[in-house]
Amino acid sequence: MLGSSELRAGFSSNESDSPMYTCENIVSRFRDRKRSANMVLCGTDCYADAQSRGNIKSPFDGNVVCGFDTMEYMLDNTFSKLGIDTDRVDHPLLLTEPLCNPEYSRGQMNELLFEAYQVQSCLLYTSPSPRDRQKS
């Protein structure tokens, strides 16, 4: 599940109620001068040193995904942590989206999932508003 502040991922066959992988929805891209290499860190790894902390970005603007290049780094990292190391994701995906998510954002996310990861299916679930959560 993608949230504007936290990403939670796992498999539905997992017997635990908690997700297998949880991290903050942040990415840090920077050039490491010591190694002379470009680095990409995701989640809490972004807090590793001052240089990475200075380059932290979120793929979200408010609660809508706008940075799809950053989101691709997050998804790469997530699938890697879940043990999916192929070019294709052979599992159906369930993603949450905010109420009134712009059609453009939804289309870009679907394009990313189906073209870059070749997912077999994707279900978008609209998150309830905070007011609706208080009623239940």
XYZ file of N, CA, C and O in Angstrom:
544
model
N 0.843 -1.169 0.000
C 0.000 0.000 0.000
C 0.893 1.239 0.000
O 1.836 1.326 0.765
N 0.571 2.144 -0.852
C 1.314 3.388 -0.923
C 0.559 4.452 -0.164
O -0.627 4.645 -0.373
N 1.246 5.100 0.715
C 0.671 6.239 1.399
C 1.617 7.408 1.221
O 2.787 7.221 0.904
N 1.128 8.611 1.419
C 1.989 9.768 1.172
C 3.133 9.855 2.169
O 4.133 10.507 1.907
N 3.033 9.185 3.302
C 4.134 9.229 4.263
C 4.792 7.866 4.470
O 5.949 7.800 4.842
N 4.078 6.788 4.221
C 4.610 5.461 4.495
C 4.207 4.472 3.410
O 3.098 4.519 2.891
N 5.117 3.582 3.073
C 4.862 2.510 2.129
C 4.846 1.206 2.904
O 5.748 0.951 3.703
N 3.818 0.407 2.692
C 3.713 -0.903 3.329
C 3.510 -1.941 2.236
O 2.639 -1.775 1.378
N 4.296 -2.996 2.265
C 4.222 -4.010 1.212
C 4.366 -5.397 1.799
O 5.013 -5.592 2.822
N 3.757 -6.351 1.136
C 3.839 -7.738 1.556
C 3.028 -8.603 0.614
O 2.557 -8.143 -0.429
N 2.855 -9.853 0.992
C 2.082 -10.797 0.196
C 0.817 -11.166 0.958
O 0.831 -11.295 2.184
N -0.269 -11.382 0.218
C -1.524 -11.737 0.878
C -1.448 -13.114 1.519
O -2.191 -13.421 2.435
N -0.534 -13.943 1.065
C -0.376 -15.271 1.647
C 0.391 -15.244 2.968
O 0.479 -16.255 3.657
N 0.948 -14.087 3.320
C 1.679 -13.946 4.576
C 0.706 -14.120 5.740
O -0.350 -13.503 5.779
N 1.026 -14.962 6.694
C 0.122 -15.255 7.802
C 0.071 -14.141 8.836
O -0.845 -14.068 9.641
N 1.031 -13.255 8.817
C 1.065 -12.153 9.770
C 0.130 -11.040 9.304
O -0.075 -10.825 8.119
N -0.445 -10.308 10.257
C -1.291 -9.165 9.926
C -0.470 -7.944 9.537
O -0.975 -7.033 8.904
N 0.785 -7.923 9.930
C 1.632 -6.769 9.614
C 2.342 -6.990 8.280
O 2.621 -8.119 7.890
N 2.629 -5.910 7.551
C 3.304 -6.050 6.259
C 4.743 -6.533 6.420
O 5.376 -6.335 7.451
N 5.254 -7.172 5.372
C 6.622 -7.686 5.396
C 7.653 -6.562 5.336
O 8.746 -6.683 5.862
N 7.297 -5.476 4.654
C 8.236 -4.376 4.467
C 7.505 -3.053 4.663
O 6.447 -2.831 4.087
N 8.073 -2.195 5.480
C 7.508 -0.875 5.748
C 8.645 0.135 5.715
O 9.713 -0.122 6.267
N 8.412 1.268 5.055
C 9.419 2.326 5.032
C 8.755 3.666 4.736
O 7.607 3.715 4.299
N 9.495 4.731 4.998
C 9.023 6.068 4.648
C 9.077 6.224 3.137
O 9.933 5.654 2.478
N 8.182 7.017 2.589
C 8.145 7.253 1.150
C 9.084 8.393 0.766
O 8.651 9.468 0.361
N 10.373 8.158 0.905
C 11.376 9.161 0.548
C 12.515 8.490 -0.204
O 12.804 7.311 -0.015
N 13.152 9.275 -1.079
C 14.280 8.806 -1.882
C 15.349 9.882 -1.847
O 15.050 11.072 -1.878
N 16.593 9.448 -1.787
C 17.721 10.374 -1.856
C 18.648 9.924 -2.972
O 19.136 8.793 -2.964
N 18.857 10.802 -3.951
C 19.796 10.536 -5.044
C 20.928 11.546 -4.941
O 20.687 12.749 -4.854
N 22.156 11.043 -4.937
C 23.301 11.940 -4.809
C 24.550 11.272 -5.368
O 24.569 10.070 -5.609
N 25.568 12.052 -5.570
C 26.862 11.544 -6.040
C 27.779 11.397 -4.838
O 28.105 12.373 -4.159
N 28.197 10.170 -4.559
C 29.116 9.897 -3.460
C 30.536 10.167 -3.949
O 31.044 9.479 -4.837
N 31.146 11.197 -3.382
C 32.486 11.594 -3.830
C 33.548 10.577 -3.441
O 34.544 10.408 -4.137
N 33.378 9.889 -2.330
C 34.365 8.901 -1.890
C 34.428 7.715 -2.852
O 35.504 7.221 -3.156
N 33.273 7.243 -3.283
C 33.215 6.089 -4.176
C 33.168 6.489 -5.644
O 33.230 5.631 -6.521
N 32.968 7.771 -5.904
C 32.839 8.282 -7.266
C 31.716 7.551 -7.999
O 31.891 7.063 -9.114
N 30.567 7.466 -7.316
C 29.424 6.746 -7.887
C 28.126 7.463 -7.527
O 28.049 8.143 -6.496
N 27.135 7.296 -8.386
C 25.807 7.818 -8.087
C 25.111 6.862 -7.135
O 25.129 5.649 -7.347
N 24.497 7.398 -6.122
C 23.837 6.592 -5.096
C 22.344 6.911 -5.072
O 21.951 8.058 -5.266
N 21.535 5.882 -4.813
C 20.097 6.043 -4.613
C 19.744 5.286 -3.345
O 19.977 4.088 -3.241
N 19.204 5.999 -2.372
C 18.782 5.396 -1.119
C 17.293 5.617 -0.947
O 16.759 6.666 -1.322
N 16.605 4.645 -0.361
C 15.163 4.731 -0.152
C 14.824 4.499 1.315
O 15.523 3.776 2.018
N 13.723 5.107 1.754
C 13.234 4.897 3.112
C 14.176 5.454 4.159
O 14.794 6.503 3.967
N 14.314 4.744 5.256
C 15.139 5.220 6.363
C 16.631 5.234 6.030
O 17.406 5.880 6.726
N 17.037 4.545 4.959
C 18.443 4.591 4.529
C 18.853 5.998 4.115
O 20.034 6.323 4.088
N 17.882 6.840 3.787
C 18.171 8.220 3.367
C 18.811 9.040 4.486
O 19.420 10.075 4.228
N 18.667 8.596 5.720
C 19.222 9.324 6.857
C 20.639 8.877 7.198
O 21.164 9.209 8.249
N 21.290 8.131 6.295
C 22.610 7.548 6.564
C 23.686 8.594 6.839
O 24.493 8.428 7.736
N 23.731 9.668 6.067
C 24.730 10.705 6.298
C 24.178 12.059 5.842
O 23.084 12.154 5.300
N 24.951 13.093 6.074
C 24.488 14.456 5.792
C 24.247 14.681 4.304
O 23.305 15.377 3.926
N 25.083 14.107 3.464
C 24.922 14.305 2.028
C 23.615 13.692 1.524
O 22.907 14.297 0.728
N 23.269 12.514 2.005
C 22.015 11.886 1.572
C 20.807 12.602 2.165
O 19.784 12.748 1.504
N 20.926 13.081 3.403
C 19.803 13.810 4.028
C 19.495 15.102 3.286
O 18.345 15.527 3.220
N 20.497 15.716 2.706
C 20.299 16.962 1.988
C 19.607 16.811 0.648
O 19.198 17.795 0.043
N 19.475 15.587 0.160
C 18.879 15.339 -1.149
C 17.588 14.536 -1.078
O 17.175 13.934 -2.066
N 16.942 14.506 0.066
C 15.721 13.720 0.233
C 14.575 14.346 -0.550
O 14.354 15.553 -0.502
N 13.863 13.484 -1.288
C 12.667 13.887 -2.026
C 11.567 12.866 -1.776
O 11.835 11.695 -1.548
N 10.346 13.330 -1.863
C 9.190 12.453 -1.788
C 8.534 12.419 -3.158
O 8.503 13.428 -3.854
N 8.005 11.257 -3.566
C 7.302 11.212 -4.850
C 5.929 11.883 -4.789
O 5.252 11.994 -5.796
N 5.528 12.343 -3.622
C 4.195 12.895 -3.425
C 4.207 14.412 -3.311
O 5.135 15.000 -2.769
N 3.160 15.024 -3.804
C 2.863 16.429 -3.561
C 1.531 16.416 -2.829
O 0.490 16.153 -3.436
N 1.568 16.637 -1.540
C 0.371 16.416 -0.716
C 0.166 14.921 -0.599
O 1.018 14.209 -0.093
N -0.966 14.436 -1.108
C -1.191 12.991 -1.084
C -1.340 12.406 -2.488
O -1.847 11.315 -2.660
N -0.879 13.143 -3.506
C -0.965 12.696 -4.899
C 0.449 12.465 -5.437
O 1.330 13.305 -5.254
N 0.650 11.336 -6.109
C 1.962 11.042 -6.704
C 2.190 11.977 -7.883
O 1.384 12.042 -8.807
N 3.293 12.718 -7.838
C 3.670 13.626 -8.931
C 5.070 13.314 -9.452
O 5.377 13.599 -10.594
N 5.917 12.747 -8.618
C 7.293 12.421 -9.008
C 7.410 10.959 -9.367
O 7.759 10.123 -8.526
N 7.129 10.630 -10.623
C 7.092 9.222 -11.012
C 8.478 8.613 -11.169
O 8.635 7.407 -11.019
N 9.500 9.423 -11.428
C 10.858 8.883 -11.445
C 11.265 8.479 -10.033
O 11.871 7.430 -9.818
N 10.894 9.285 -9.053
C 11.161 8.957 -7.651
C 10.336 7.750 -7.212
O 10.832 6.880 -6.489
N 9.089 7.669 -7.673
C 8.238 6.522 -7.334
C 8.813 5.235 -7.922
O 8.738 4.181 -7.294
N 9.413 5.326 -9.092
C 10.023 4.135 -9.676
C 11.169 3.618 -8.811
O 11.315 2.415 -8.620
N 11.967 4.519 -8.237
C 13.017 4.100 -7.303
C 12.410 3.416 -6.078
O 12.925 2.405 -5.597
N 11.304 3.978 -5.572
C 10.643 3.372 -4.402
C 10.139 1.970 -4.737
O 10.302 1.038 -3.943
N 9.519 1.807 -5.897
C 8.999 0.493 -6.282
C 10.131 -0.501 -6.533
O 10.029 -1.666 -6.137
N 11.224 -0.059 -7.161
C 12.387 -0.933 -7.356
C 12.893 -1.452 -6.015
O 13.149 -2.648 -5.846
N 13.033 -0.548 -5.072
C 13.511 -0.904 -3.743
C 12.535 -1.859 -3.047
O 12.942 -2.846 -2.443
N 11.253 -1.577 -3.153
C 10.241 -2.406 -2.500
C 10.226 -3.812 -3.064
O 10.228 -4.790 -2.306
N 10.204 -3.940 -4.383
C 10.194 -5.277 -4.984
C 11.471 -6.037 -4.643
O 11.435 -7.243 -4.408
N 12.587 -5.345 -4.575
C 13.843 -5.975 -4.186
C 13.763 -6.499 -2.752
O 14.190 -7.626 -2.470
N 13.229 -5.697 -1.838
C 13.105 -6.115 -0.435
C 12.151 -7.297 -0.274
O 12.292 -8.099 0.646
N 11.160 -7.407 -1.175
C 10.212 -8.522 -1.122
C 10.750 -9.778 -1.812
O 10.090 -10.808 -1.825
N 11.942 -9.684 -2.403
C 12.556 -10.842 -3.034
C 12.155 -11.031 -4.486
O 12.390 -12.085 -5.065
N 11.544 -10.019 -5.083
C 11.186 -10.091 -6.508
C 12.355 -9.495 -7.282
O 12.509 -8.287 -7.362
N 13.189 -10.372 -7.839
C 14.403 -9.902 -8.500
C 14.376 -10.130 -10.005
O 15.409 -10.203 -10.654
N 13.179 -10.250 -10.574
C 13.032 -10.417 -12.016
C 12.562 -9.108 -12.638
O 12.170 -8.174 -11.932
N 12.581 -9.039 -13.966
C 12.108 -7.851 -14.666
C 10.582 -7.738 -14.617
O 10.025 -6.696 -14.901
N 9.941 -8.820 -14.282
C 8.483 -8.893 -14.305
C 7.957 -9.191 -12.898
O 8.526 -10.008 -12.180
N 6.878 -8.534 -12.517
C 6.235 -8.797 -11.225
C 5.064 -9.730 -11.493
O 4.063 -9.324 -12.091
N 5.185 -10.978 -11.086
C 4.162 -11.989 -11.365
C 3.127 -12.099 -10.257
O 2.614 -13.187 -9.997
N 2.826 -11.000 -9.621
C 1.835 -10.972 -8.557
C 0.872 -9.821 -8.820
O 1.302 -8.747 -9.249
N -0.414 -10.020 -8.555
C -1.334 -8.880 -8.670
C -1.030 -7.859 -7.577
O -0.569 -8.214 -6.488
N -1.250 -6.580 -7.870
C -0.950 -5.515 -6.917
C -2.238 -4.860 -6.425
O -3.202 -4.717 -7.172
N -2.212 -4.443 -5.176
C -3.276 -3.640 -4.583
C -2.640 -2.342 -4.125
O -1.713 -2.349 -3.314
N -3.095 -1.221 -4.680
C -2.571 0.093 -4.318
C -3.705 0.951 -3.783
O -4.827 0.877 -4.282
N -3.393 1.754 -2.794
C -4.384 2.721 -2.325
C -4.152 4.038 -3.041
O -3.029 4.357 -3.434
N -5.228 4.783 -3.224
C -5.125 6.107 -3.819
C -6.057 7.044 -3.076
O -7.048 6.609 -2.488
N -5.746 8.336 -3.068
C -6.596 9.280 -2.352
C -7.919 9.502 -3.082
O -8.029 9.269 -4.286
N -8.889 9.952 -2.347
C -10.162 10.330 -2.928
C -9.919 11.465 -3.919
O -9.113 12.355 -3.657
N -10.555 11.433 -5.058
C -10.406 12.447 -6.110
C -8.982 12.514 -6.653
O -8.469 13.589 -6.958
N -8.327 11.370 -6.773
C -7.001 11.310 -7.376
C -7.118 11.750 -8.837
O -7.991 11.272 -9.557
N -6.271 12.673 -9.298
C -6.376 13.132 -10.688
C -6.183 11.978 -11.680
O -5.357 11.092 -11.469
N -6.941 12.028 -12.754
C -6.877 10.994 -13.790
C -5.461 10.881 -14.371
O -4.983 9.799 -14.658
N -4.773 11.999 -14.516
C -3.414 11.991 -15.050
C -2.483 11.193 -14.139
O -1.696 10.369 -14.605
N -2.578 11.424 -12.849
C -1.724 10.722 -11.892
C -2.016 9.222 -11.915
O -1.099 8.399 -11.896
N -3.280 8.857 -11.947
C -3.666 7.443 -12.006
C -3.137 6.804 -13.290
O -2.607 5.697 -13.270
N -3.255 7.496 -14.403
C -2.773 6.969 -15.676
C -1.265 6.783 -15.698
O -0.757 5.781 -16.211
N -0.538 7.756 -15.143
C 0.923 7.649 -15.087
C 1.362 6.485 -14.198
O 2.322 5.778 -14.517
N 0.659 6.278 -13.087
C 0.992 5.160 -12.192
C 0.718 3.832 -12.891
O 1.547 2.909 -12.827
N -0.407 3.732 -13.570
C -0.706 2.500 -14.311
C 0.319 2.253 -15.412
O 0.748 1.119 -15.615
N 0.710 3.299 -16.102
C 1.719 3.168 -17.157
C 3.040 2.669 -16.578
O 3.679 1.765 -17.131
N 3.435 3.222 -15.449
C 4.664 2.791 -14.783
C 4.585 1.314 -14.407
O 5.497 0.534 -14.684
N 3.489 0.915 -13.782
C 3.349 -0.469 -13.313
C 3.302 -1.468 -14.468
O 3.964 -2.500 -14.434
N 2.511 -1.166 -15.479
C 2.330 -2.138 -16.551
C 3.476 -2.146 -17.552
O 3.784 -3.192 -18.122
N 4.124 -1.016 -17.772
C 5.214 -0.998 -18.748
C 6.575 -1.300 -18.122
O 7.354 -2.057 -18.673
N 6.866 -0.722 -16.981
C 8.186 -0.933 -16.374
C 8.272 -2.262 -15.625
O 9.325 -2.895 -15.620
N 7.170 -2.688 -14.992
C 7.210 -3.898 -14.165
C 6.390 -5.049 -14.734
O 6.408 -6.142 -14.189
N 5.638 -4.793 -15.781
C 4.823 -5.818 -16.438
C 3.946 -6.579 -15.450
O 3.865 -7.807 -15.481
N 3.291 -5.848 -14.537
C 2.405 -6.502 -13.569
C 1.240 -7.139 -14.311
O 0.804 -6.663 -15.359
N 0.722 -8.243 -13.765
C -0.383 -8.921 -14.432
C -1.719 -8.242 -14.166
O -2.584 -8.221 -15.028
N -1.890 -7.657 -12.989
C -3.116 -6.913 -12.695
C -2.862 -5.970 -11.525
O -1.950 -6.186 -10.722
N -3.685 -4.937 -11.462
C -3.537 -3.936 -10.409
C -4.915 -3.444 -10.001
O -5.730 -3.085 -10.855
N -5.192 -3.454 -8.708
C -6.443 -2.943 -8.176
C -6.144 -1.664 -7.411
O -5.284 -1.652 -6.524
N -6.806 -0.589 -7.775
C -6.661 0.678 -7.066
C -7.811 0.816 -6.094
O -8.981 0.765 -6.479
N -7.489 0.987 -4.831
C -8.477 1.103 -3.765
C -8.452 2.537 -3.253
O -7.401 3.063 -2.901
N -9.610 3.178 -3.224
C -9.693 4.544 -2.725
C -9.702 4.528 -1.206
O -10.542 3.873 -0.587
N -8.759 5.246 -0.614
C -8.655 5.321 0.847
C -9.822 6.107 1.404
O -10.219 7.129 0.836
N -10.369 5.673 2.546
C -11.398 6.490 3.182
C -10.807 7.777 3.731
O -9.630 7.837 4.088
N -11.624 8.807 3.783
C -11.152 10.084 4.335
C -10.968 9.953 5.831
O -11.563 9.065 6.461
N -10.171 10.811 6.466
C -9.986 10.737 7.921
C -11.320 10.839 8.683
O -11.498 10.200 9.698
N -12.250 11.616 8.163
C -13.554 11.759 8.832
C -14.304 10.427 8.790
O -14.937 10.039 9.763
N -14.232 9.681 7.661
C -14.889 8.395 7.563
C -14.252 7.368 8.472
O -14.930 6.488 8.999
N -12.937 7.463 8.697
C -12.253 6.520 9.591
C -12.700 6.703 11.037
O -12.739 5.754 11.795
N -13.017 7.929 11.417
C -13.441 8.196 12.793
C -14.801 7.598 13.078
O -15.105 7.219 14.194
N -15.653 7.466 12.073
C -17.004 6.923 12.249
C -16.987 5.444 12.504
O -17.862 4.917 13.154
N -16.002 4.741 11.952
C -15.992 3.285 12.102
C -15.322 2.828 13.357
O -14.845 3.471 14.172
